[in-house]
XYZ file of C-alpha atoms in Angstrom:
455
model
C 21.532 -3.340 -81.300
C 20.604 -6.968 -81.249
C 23.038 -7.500 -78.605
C 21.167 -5.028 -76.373
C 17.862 -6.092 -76.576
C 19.711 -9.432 -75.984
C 20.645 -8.266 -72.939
C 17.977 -6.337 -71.971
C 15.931 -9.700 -72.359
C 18.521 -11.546 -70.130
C 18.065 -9.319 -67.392
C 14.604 -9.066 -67.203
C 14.481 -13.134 -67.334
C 16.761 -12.910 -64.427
C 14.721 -10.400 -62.412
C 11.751 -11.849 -63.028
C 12.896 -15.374 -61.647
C 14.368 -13.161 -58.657
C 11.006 -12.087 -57.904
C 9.304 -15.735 -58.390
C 12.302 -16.811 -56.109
C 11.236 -14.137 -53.251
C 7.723 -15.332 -53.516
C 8.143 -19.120 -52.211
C 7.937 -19.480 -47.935
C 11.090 -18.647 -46.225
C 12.171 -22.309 -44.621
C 13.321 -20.769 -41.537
C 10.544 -21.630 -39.303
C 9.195 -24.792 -39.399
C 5.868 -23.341 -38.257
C 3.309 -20.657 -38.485
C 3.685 -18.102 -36.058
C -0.564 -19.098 -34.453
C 1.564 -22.404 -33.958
C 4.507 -20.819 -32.091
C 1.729 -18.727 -30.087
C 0.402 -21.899 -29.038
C 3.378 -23.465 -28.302
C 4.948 -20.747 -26.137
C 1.708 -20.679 -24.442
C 1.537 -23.937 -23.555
C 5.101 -24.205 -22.311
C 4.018 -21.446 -20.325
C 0.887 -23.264 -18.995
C 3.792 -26.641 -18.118
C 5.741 -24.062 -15.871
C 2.871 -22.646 -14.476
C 1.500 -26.030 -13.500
C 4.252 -28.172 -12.870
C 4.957 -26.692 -8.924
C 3.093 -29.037 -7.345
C 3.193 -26.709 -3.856
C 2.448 -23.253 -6.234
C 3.856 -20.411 -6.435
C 4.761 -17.783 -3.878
C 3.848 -14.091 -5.780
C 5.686 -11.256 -4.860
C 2.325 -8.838 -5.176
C 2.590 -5.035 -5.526
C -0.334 -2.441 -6.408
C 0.315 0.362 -5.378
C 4.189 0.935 -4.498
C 2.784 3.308 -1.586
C 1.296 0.513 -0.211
C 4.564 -2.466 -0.530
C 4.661 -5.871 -1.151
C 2.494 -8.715 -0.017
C 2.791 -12.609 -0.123
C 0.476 -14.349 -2.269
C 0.187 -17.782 -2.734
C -1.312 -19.133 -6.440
C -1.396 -23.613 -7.546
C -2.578 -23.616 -10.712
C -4.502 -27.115 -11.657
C -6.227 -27.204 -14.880
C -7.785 -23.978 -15.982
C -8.366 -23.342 -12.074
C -5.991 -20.974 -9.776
C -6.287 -20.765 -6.243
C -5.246 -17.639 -4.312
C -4.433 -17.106 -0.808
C -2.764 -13.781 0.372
C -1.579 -12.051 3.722
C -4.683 -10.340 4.500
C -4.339 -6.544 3.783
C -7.380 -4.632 4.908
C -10.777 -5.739 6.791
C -13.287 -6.732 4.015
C -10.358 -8.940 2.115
C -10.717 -12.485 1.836
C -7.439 -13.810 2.986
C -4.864 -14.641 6.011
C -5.650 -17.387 8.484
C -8.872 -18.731 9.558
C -9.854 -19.370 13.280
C -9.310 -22.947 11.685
C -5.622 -21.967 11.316
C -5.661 -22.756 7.339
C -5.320 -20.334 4.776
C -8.393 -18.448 3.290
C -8.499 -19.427 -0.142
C -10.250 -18.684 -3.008
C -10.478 -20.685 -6.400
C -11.479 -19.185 -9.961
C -11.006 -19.442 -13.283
C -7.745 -18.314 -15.427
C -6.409 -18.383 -18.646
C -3.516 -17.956 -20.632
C -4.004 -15.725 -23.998
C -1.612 -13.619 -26.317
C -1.781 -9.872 -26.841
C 1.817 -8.626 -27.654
C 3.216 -11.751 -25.508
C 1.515 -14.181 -23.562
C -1.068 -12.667 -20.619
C -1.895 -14.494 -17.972
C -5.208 -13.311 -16.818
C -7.734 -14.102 -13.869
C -10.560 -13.692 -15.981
C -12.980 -15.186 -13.415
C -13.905 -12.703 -10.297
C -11.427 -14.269 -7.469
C -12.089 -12.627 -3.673
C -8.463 -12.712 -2.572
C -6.962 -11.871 -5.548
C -9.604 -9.220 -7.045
C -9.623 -7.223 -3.566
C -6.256 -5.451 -4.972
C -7.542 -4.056 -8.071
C -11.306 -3.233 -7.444
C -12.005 0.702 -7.254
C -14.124 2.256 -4.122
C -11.940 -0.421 -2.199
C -12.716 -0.100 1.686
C -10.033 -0.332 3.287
C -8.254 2.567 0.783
C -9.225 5.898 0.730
C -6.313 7.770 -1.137
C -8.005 6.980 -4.165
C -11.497 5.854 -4.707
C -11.728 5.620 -8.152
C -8.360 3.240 -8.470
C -8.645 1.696 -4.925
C -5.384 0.506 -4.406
C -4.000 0.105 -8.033
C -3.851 -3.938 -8.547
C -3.614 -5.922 -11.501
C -5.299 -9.363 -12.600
C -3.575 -9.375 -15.857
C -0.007 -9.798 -16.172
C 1.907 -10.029 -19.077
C 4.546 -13.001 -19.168
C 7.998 -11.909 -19.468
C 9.832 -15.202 -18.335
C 8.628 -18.538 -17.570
C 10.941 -20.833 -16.119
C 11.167 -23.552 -13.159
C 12.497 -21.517 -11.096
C 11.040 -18.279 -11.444
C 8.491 -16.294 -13.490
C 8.444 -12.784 -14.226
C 5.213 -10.426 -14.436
C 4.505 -7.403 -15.425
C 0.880 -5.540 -14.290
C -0.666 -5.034 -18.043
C -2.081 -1.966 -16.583
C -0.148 -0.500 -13.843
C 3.198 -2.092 -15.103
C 4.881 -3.487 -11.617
C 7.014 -6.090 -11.565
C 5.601 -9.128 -9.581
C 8.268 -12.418 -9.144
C 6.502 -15.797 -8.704
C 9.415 -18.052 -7.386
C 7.868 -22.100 -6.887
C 7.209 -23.031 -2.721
C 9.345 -25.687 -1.304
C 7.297 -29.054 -1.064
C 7.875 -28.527 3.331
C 7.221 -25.007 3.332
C 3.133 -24.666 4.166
C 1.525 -21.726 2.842
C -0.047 -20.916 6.585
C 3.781 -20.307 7.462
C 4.411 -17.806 4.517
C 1.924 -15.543 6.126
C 3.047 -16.249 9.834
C 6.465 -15.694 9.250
C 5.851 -12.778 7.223
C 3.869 -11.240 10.224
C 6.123 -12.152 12.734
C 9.147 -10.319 10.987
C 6.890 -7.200 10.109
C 6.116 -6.985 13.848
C 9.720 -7.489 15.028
C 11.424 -4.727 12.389
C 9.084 -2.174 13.086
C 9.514 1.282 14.282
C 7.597 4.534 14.481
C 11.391 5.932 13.482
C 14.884 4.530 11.925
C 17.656 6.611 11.794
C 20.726 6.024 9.220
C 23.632 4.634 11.053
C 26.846 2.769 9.981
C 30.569 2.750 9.151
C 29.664 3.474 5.543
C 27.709 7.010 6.296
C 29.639 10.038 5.747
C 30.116 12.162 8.716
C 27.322 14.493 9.461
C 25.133 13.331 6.676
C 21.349 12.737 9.004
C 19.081 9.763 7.028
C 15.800 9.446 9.040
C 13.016 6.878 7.987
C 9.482 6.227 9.022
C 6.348 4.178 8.398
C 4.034 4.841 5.671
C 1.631 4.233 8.335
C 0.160 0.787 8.644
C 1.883 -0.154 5.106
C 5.103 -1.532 3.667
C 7.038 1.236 2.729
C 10.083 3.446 4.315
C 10.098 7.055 3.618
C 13.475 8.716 3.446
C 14.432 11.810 4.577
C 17.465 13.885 4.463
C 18.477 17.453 3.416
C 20.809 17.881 0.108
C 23.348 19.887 -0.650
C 21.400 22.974 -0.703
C 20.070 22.404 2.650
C 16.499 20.930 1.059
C 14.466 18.474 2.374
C 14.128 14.924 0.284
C 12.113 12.318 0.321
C 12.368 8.544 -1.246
C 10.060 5.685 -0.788
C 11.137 2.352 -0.567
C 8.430 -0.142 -0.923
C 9.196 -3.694 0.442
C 7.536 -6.999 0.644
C 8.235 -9.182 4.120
C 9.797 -12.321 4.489
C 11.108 -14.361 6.745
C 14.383 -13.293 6.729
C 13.469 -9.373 6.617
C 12.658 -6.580 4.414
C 13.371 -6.945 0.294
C 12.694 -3.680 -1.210
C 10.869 -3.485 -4.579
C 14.225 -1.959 -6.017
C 17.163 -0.607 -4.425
C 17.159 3.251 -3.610
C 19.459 6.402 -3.791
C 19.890 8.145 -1.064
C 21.866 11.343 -1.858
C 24.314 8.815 -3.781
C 23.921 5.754 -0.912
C 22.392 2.929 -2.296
C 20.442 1.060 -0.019
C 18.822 -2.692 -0.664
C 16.346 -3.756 1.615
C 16.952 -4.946 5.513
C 17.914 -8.200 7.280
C 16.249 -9.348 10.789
C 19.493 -10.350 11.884
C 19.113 -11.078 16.005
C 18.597 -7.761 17.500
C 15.624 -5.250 16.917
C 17.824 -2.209 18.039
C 18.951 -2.197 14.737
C 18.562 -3.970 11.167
C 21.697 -4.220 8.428
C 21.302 -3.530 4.784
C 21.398 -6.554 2.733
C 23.835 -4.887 -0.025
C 26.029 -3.557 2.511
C 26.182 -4.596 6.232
C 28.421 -1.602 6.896
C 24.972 0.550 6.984
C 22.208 -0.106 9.119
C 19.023 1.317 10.492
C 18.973 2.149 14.105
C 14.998 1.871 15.461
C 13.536 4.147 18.033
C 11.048 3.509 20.774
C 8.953 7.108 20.300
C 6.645 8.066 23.030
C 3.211 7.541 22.508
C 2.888 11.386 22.855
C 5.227 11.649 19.983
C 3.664 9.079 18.324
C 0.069 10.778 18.618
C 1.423 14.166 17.085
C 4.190 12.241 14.444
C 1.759 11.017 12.273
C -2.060 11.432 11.056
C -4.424 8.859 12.877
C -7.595 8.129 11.646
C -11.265 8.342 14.060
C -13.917 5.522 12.914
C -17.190 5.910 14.410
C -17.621 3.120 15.529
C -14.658 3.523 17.843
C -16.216 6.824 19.480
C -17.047 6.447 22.952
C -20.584 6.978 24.544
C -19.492 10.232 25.149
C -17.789 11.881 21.981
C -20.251 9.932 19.385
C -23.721 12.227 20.378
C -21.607 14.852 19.174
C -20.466 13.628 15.929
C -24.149 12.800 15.376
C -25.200 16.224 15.860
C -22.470 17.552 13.312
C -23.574 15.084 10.819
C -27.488 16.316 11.017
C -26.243 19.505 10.653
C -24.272 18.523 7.928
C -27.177 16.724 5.616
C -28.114 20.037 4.351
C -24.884 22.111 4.164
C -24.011 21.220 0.702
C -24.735 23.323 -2.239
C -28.206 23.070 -3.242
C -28.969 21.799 0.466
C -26.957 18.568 -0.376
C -25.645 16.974 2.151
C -22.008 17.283 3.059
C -20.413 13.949 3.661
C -17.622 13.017 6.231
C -14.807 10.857 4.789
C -12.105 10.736 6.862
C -11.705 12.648 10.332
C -7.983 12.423 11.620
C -6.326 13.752 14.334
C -2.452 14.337 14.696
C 0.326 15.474 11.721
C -2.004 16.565 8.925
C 0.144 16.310 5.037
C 0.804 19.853 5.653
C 2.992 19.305 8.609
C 0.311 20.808 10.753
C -0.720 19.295 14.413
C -4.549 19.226 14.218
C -7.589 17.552 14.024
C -8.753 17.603 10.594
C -11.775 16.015 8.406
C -11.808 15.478 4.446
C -15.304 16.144 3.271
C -17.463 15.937 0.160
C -16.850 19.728 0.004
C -14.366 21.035 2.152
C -10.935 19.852 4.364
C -11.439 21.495 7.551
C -8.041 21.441 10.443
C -7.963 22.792 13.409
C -4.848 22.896 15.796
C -3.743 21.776 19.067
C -0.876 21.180 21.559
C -0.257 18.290 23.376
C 1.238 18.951 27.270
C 2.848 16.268 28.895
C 1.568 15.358 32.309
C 4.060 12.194 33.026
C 7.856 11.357 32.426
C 6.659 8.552 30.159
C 4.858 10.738 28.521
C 1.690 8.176 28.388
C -1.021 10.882 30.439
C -1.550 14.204 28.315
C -3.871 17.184 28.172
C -4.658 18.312 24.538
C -5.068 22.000 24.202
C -6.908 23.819 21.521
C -4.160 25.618 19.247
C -6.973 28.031 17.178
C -4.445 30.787 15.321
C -3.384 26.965 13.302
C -6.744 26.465 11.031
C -8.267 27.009 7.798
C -11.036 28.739 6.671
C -13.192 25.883 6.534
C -11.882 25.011 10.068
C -13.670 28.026 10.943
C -16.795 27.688 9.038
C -16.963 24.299 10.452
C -16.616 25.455 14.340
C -19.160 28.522 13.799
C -21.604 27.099 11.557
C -21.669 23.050 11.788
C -21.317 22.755 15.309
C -17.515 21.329 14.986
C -16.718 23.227 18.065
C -18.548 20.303 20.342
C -16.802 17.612 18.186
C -13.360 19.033 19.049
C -14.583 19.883 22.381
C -14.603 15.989 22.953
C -10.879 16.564 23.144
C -9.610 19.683 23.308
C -9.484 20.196 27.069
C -9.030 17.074 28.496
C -7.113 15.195 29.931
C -6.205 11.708 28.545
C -3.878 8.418 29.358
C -2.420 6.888 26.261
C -2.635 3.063 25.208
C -1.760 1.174 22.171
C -1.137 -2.199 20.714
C 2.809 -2.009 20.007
C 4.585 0.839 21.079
C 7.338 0.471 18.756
C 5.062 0.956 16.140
C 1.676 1.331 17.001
C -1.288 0.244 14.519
C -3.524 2.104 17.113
C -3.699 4.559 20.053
C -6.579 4.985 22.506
C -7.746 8.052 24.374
C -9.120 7.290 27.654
C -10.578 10.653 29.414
C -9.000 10.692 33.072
C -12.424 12.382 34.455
C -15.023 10.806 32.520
C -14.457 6.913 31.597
C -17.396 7.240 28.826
C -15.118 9.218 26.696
C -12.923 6.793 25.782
C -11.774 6.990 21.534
C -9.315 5.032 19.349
C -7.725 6.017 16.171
C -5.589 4.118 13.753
C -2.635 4.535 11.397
C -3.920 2.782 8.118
C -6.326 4.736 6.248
C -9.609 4.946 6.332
C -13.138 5.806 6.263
C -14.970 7.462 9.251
C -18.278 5.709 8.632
C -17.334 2.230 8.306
C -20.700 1.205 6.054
C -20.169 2.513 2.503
C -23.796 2.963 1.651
C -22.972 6.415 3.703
C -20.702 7.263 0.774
C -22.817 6.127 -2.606
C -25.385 8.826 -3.935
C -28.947 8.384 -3.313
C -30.107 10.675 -5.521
């Protein structure tokens, strides 16, 4: 019996100098882990300051939207920002002094989960991506066009540093300038190569594409993204985006895409603009098209400002929007946001509006008048409309708006026929009714105190 309590006593001896052993500070870090915070922060702050020309971001919001250059030095607790200029209130591009716009603010680096590198102090350039009501963007209001200013820091090295949006999760690249690369040139070069690849239309071409198979891609509008389209095996229609950022050597996608099992990796400028090879496989290529501006006018969905009516058309458009400050519920008044004319999401051919209440479309065909297809009469089309098409002719006097139009007979300009940003409408028989619409999105009343409640 002795000899078990003996034992009994030897054991708990041992466990408890187990326990006092388990108690001490394991010796495998040399420091606490606020100290290796600090220190990965700071070698983070090293990279981040140590490229003495900054860094060129590879920016993405929304992937709708693409890629665009942005240049960030970071000098003490100070970042300055300049950025291809995206939309007509951002603070960016070239000045008529031929330097960069540039804004400097504040930053910091901080930890939560990680290091984040934030821009914690309001920057114009960089901000413009992530405020809401943003306008130049009217997909989405509320979001604008989906930005970040934090960024979470997944690598940081001399070469290259990898971010992630702490909100909307993109990746954005920061790769360090060359010291005899200027940051004017980024944005020039960029330009230039975005005007020289683009088309209205690409079509899939190449040794590498089975036979038969029929890949068509367009514009996403005015922004950096190809839309995909083919039919699958069960004779449906797809679609895949492809977001890219421009450089001077072409298109880099965001990430590589499937199409129906053919991966495809951004596009090279090579030396022609007929066509434009794939940088993953030079075997495949996109063939561009030079659309009519006919076909250009009812291929995609332009967008009126009025400011851009003519003497003409805007009386009308004035008298629709008296009508329309008591049509709401409640006598509220109904407000325009964007009036468009052309393919509607819905595949239709119309003139259409989106409205505070209501999206009113209303058809029409387009007749050719000239081989080149650049003098057209636009025809009312009225068995293609909605309901609120309707209500809109009868009741809101919509009829005269479309009457500005529908009827007449118009020659066809634009900027770039390849790929038009815009397309005017200049009446043959009456030179005061003379209108331009765009491809990029927006609002019809350019001043946004149209659009905030006064109530």
């Amino acid at each position: 019996m002795k000899r078990i309590y003996r034992n009994m006593l030897l054991a708990a001896v041992a466990a408890a100098t187990l326990t006092a052993c388990s108690m001490k500070e394991d010796p495998v870090f040399d420091q606490s882990a606020s100290q290796r915070v600090d220190a990965t922060m700071e070698s983070v702050r090293k990279v981040l300051q140590a490229a003495d020309n900054g860094w060129r971001m590879e920016y993405y919001g929304s992937l709708s939207l693409g890629g665009y250059n942005v240049m960030v030095k970071f000098e003490g607790d100070q970042a300055t920002v300049a950025s291809e200029q995206f939309g007509t209130s951002h603070k960016a591009g070239i000045g008529s002094d031929g330097k960069c716009v540039t804004t400097t603010s504040h930053y910091k680096l901080e930890q939560s989960m990680g290091v984040i590198l934030s821009f914690d102090e309001h920057n114009e350039t960089l901000h413009y991506f992530s405020m809401p009501n943003n306008p130049d963007y009217t997909y989405d209001t509320a979001e604008g066009l989906n930005g970040d200013f934090e960024f979470r820091v997944m690598t940081a090295n001399p070469d290259s540093v990898i971010l992630r949006g702490k909100k909307h999760n993109n990746k954005i690249v920061m790769t360090p300038i060359p010291a005899d690369q200027t940051w004017e040139s980024i944005i020039s070069e960029a330009d230039e190569t975005q005007t020289y690849m683009s088309s209205r239309l690409y079509t899939l071409a190449g040794d590498d594409l089975p036979e038969g198979k029929v890949v068509t891609a367009t514009s996403n509008g005015g922004y950096r993204s190809l839309v995909f389209e083919y039919r699958d095996k069960f004779d449906q229609k797809q679609t895949v985006v492809a977001p890219y950022i421009v450089k001077g050597d072409g298109f880099w996608f965001y990430n590589a895409v499937d199409i129906d099992g053919i991966e495809l990796d951004g596009l090279l400028k090579g030396e022609t603009d007929d066509y434009f090879v794939f940088r993953n496989n030079p075997r495949l290529q996109l063939d561009t098209a030079m659309p009519t501006l006919a076909e250009s006018l009812v291929g995609s969905n332009w967008y009126f400002l009025y400011g851009s009516l003519g003497d003409y058309a805007r009386p009308k458009w004035d008298a629709m929007m008296e009508v329309l400050k008591t049509a709401g519920k409640n006598k509220d008044e109904v407000k325009i946001y964007t009036a468009t004319i052309g393919l509607t999401s819905e595949g239709k051919v119309a003139m259409s509006m989106s409205t505070s209440t209501d999206a009113p479309y209303w058809g029409f065909t387009v007749e050719n008048l000239n081989e080149e297809q650049t003098r057209v009469r636009i025809n009312s089309y009225s068995t293609v409309r909605n309901k609120a098409g309707r209500d809109y002719y009868n009741k809101y006097k919509w009829n005269d708006v479309l009457n500005t139009i529908y009827g007449h007979t118009f020659d066809l300009s634009c900027d770039y026929q390849r790929r038009p940003l815009w397309i005017r409408l200049t009446d043959v028989n009456d030179p005061t009714n003379v209108i331009t619409v765009y491809a990029n999105p927006s609002y019809f009343i350019e001043d946004q105190s149209y659009y905030q409640d006064k109530n």
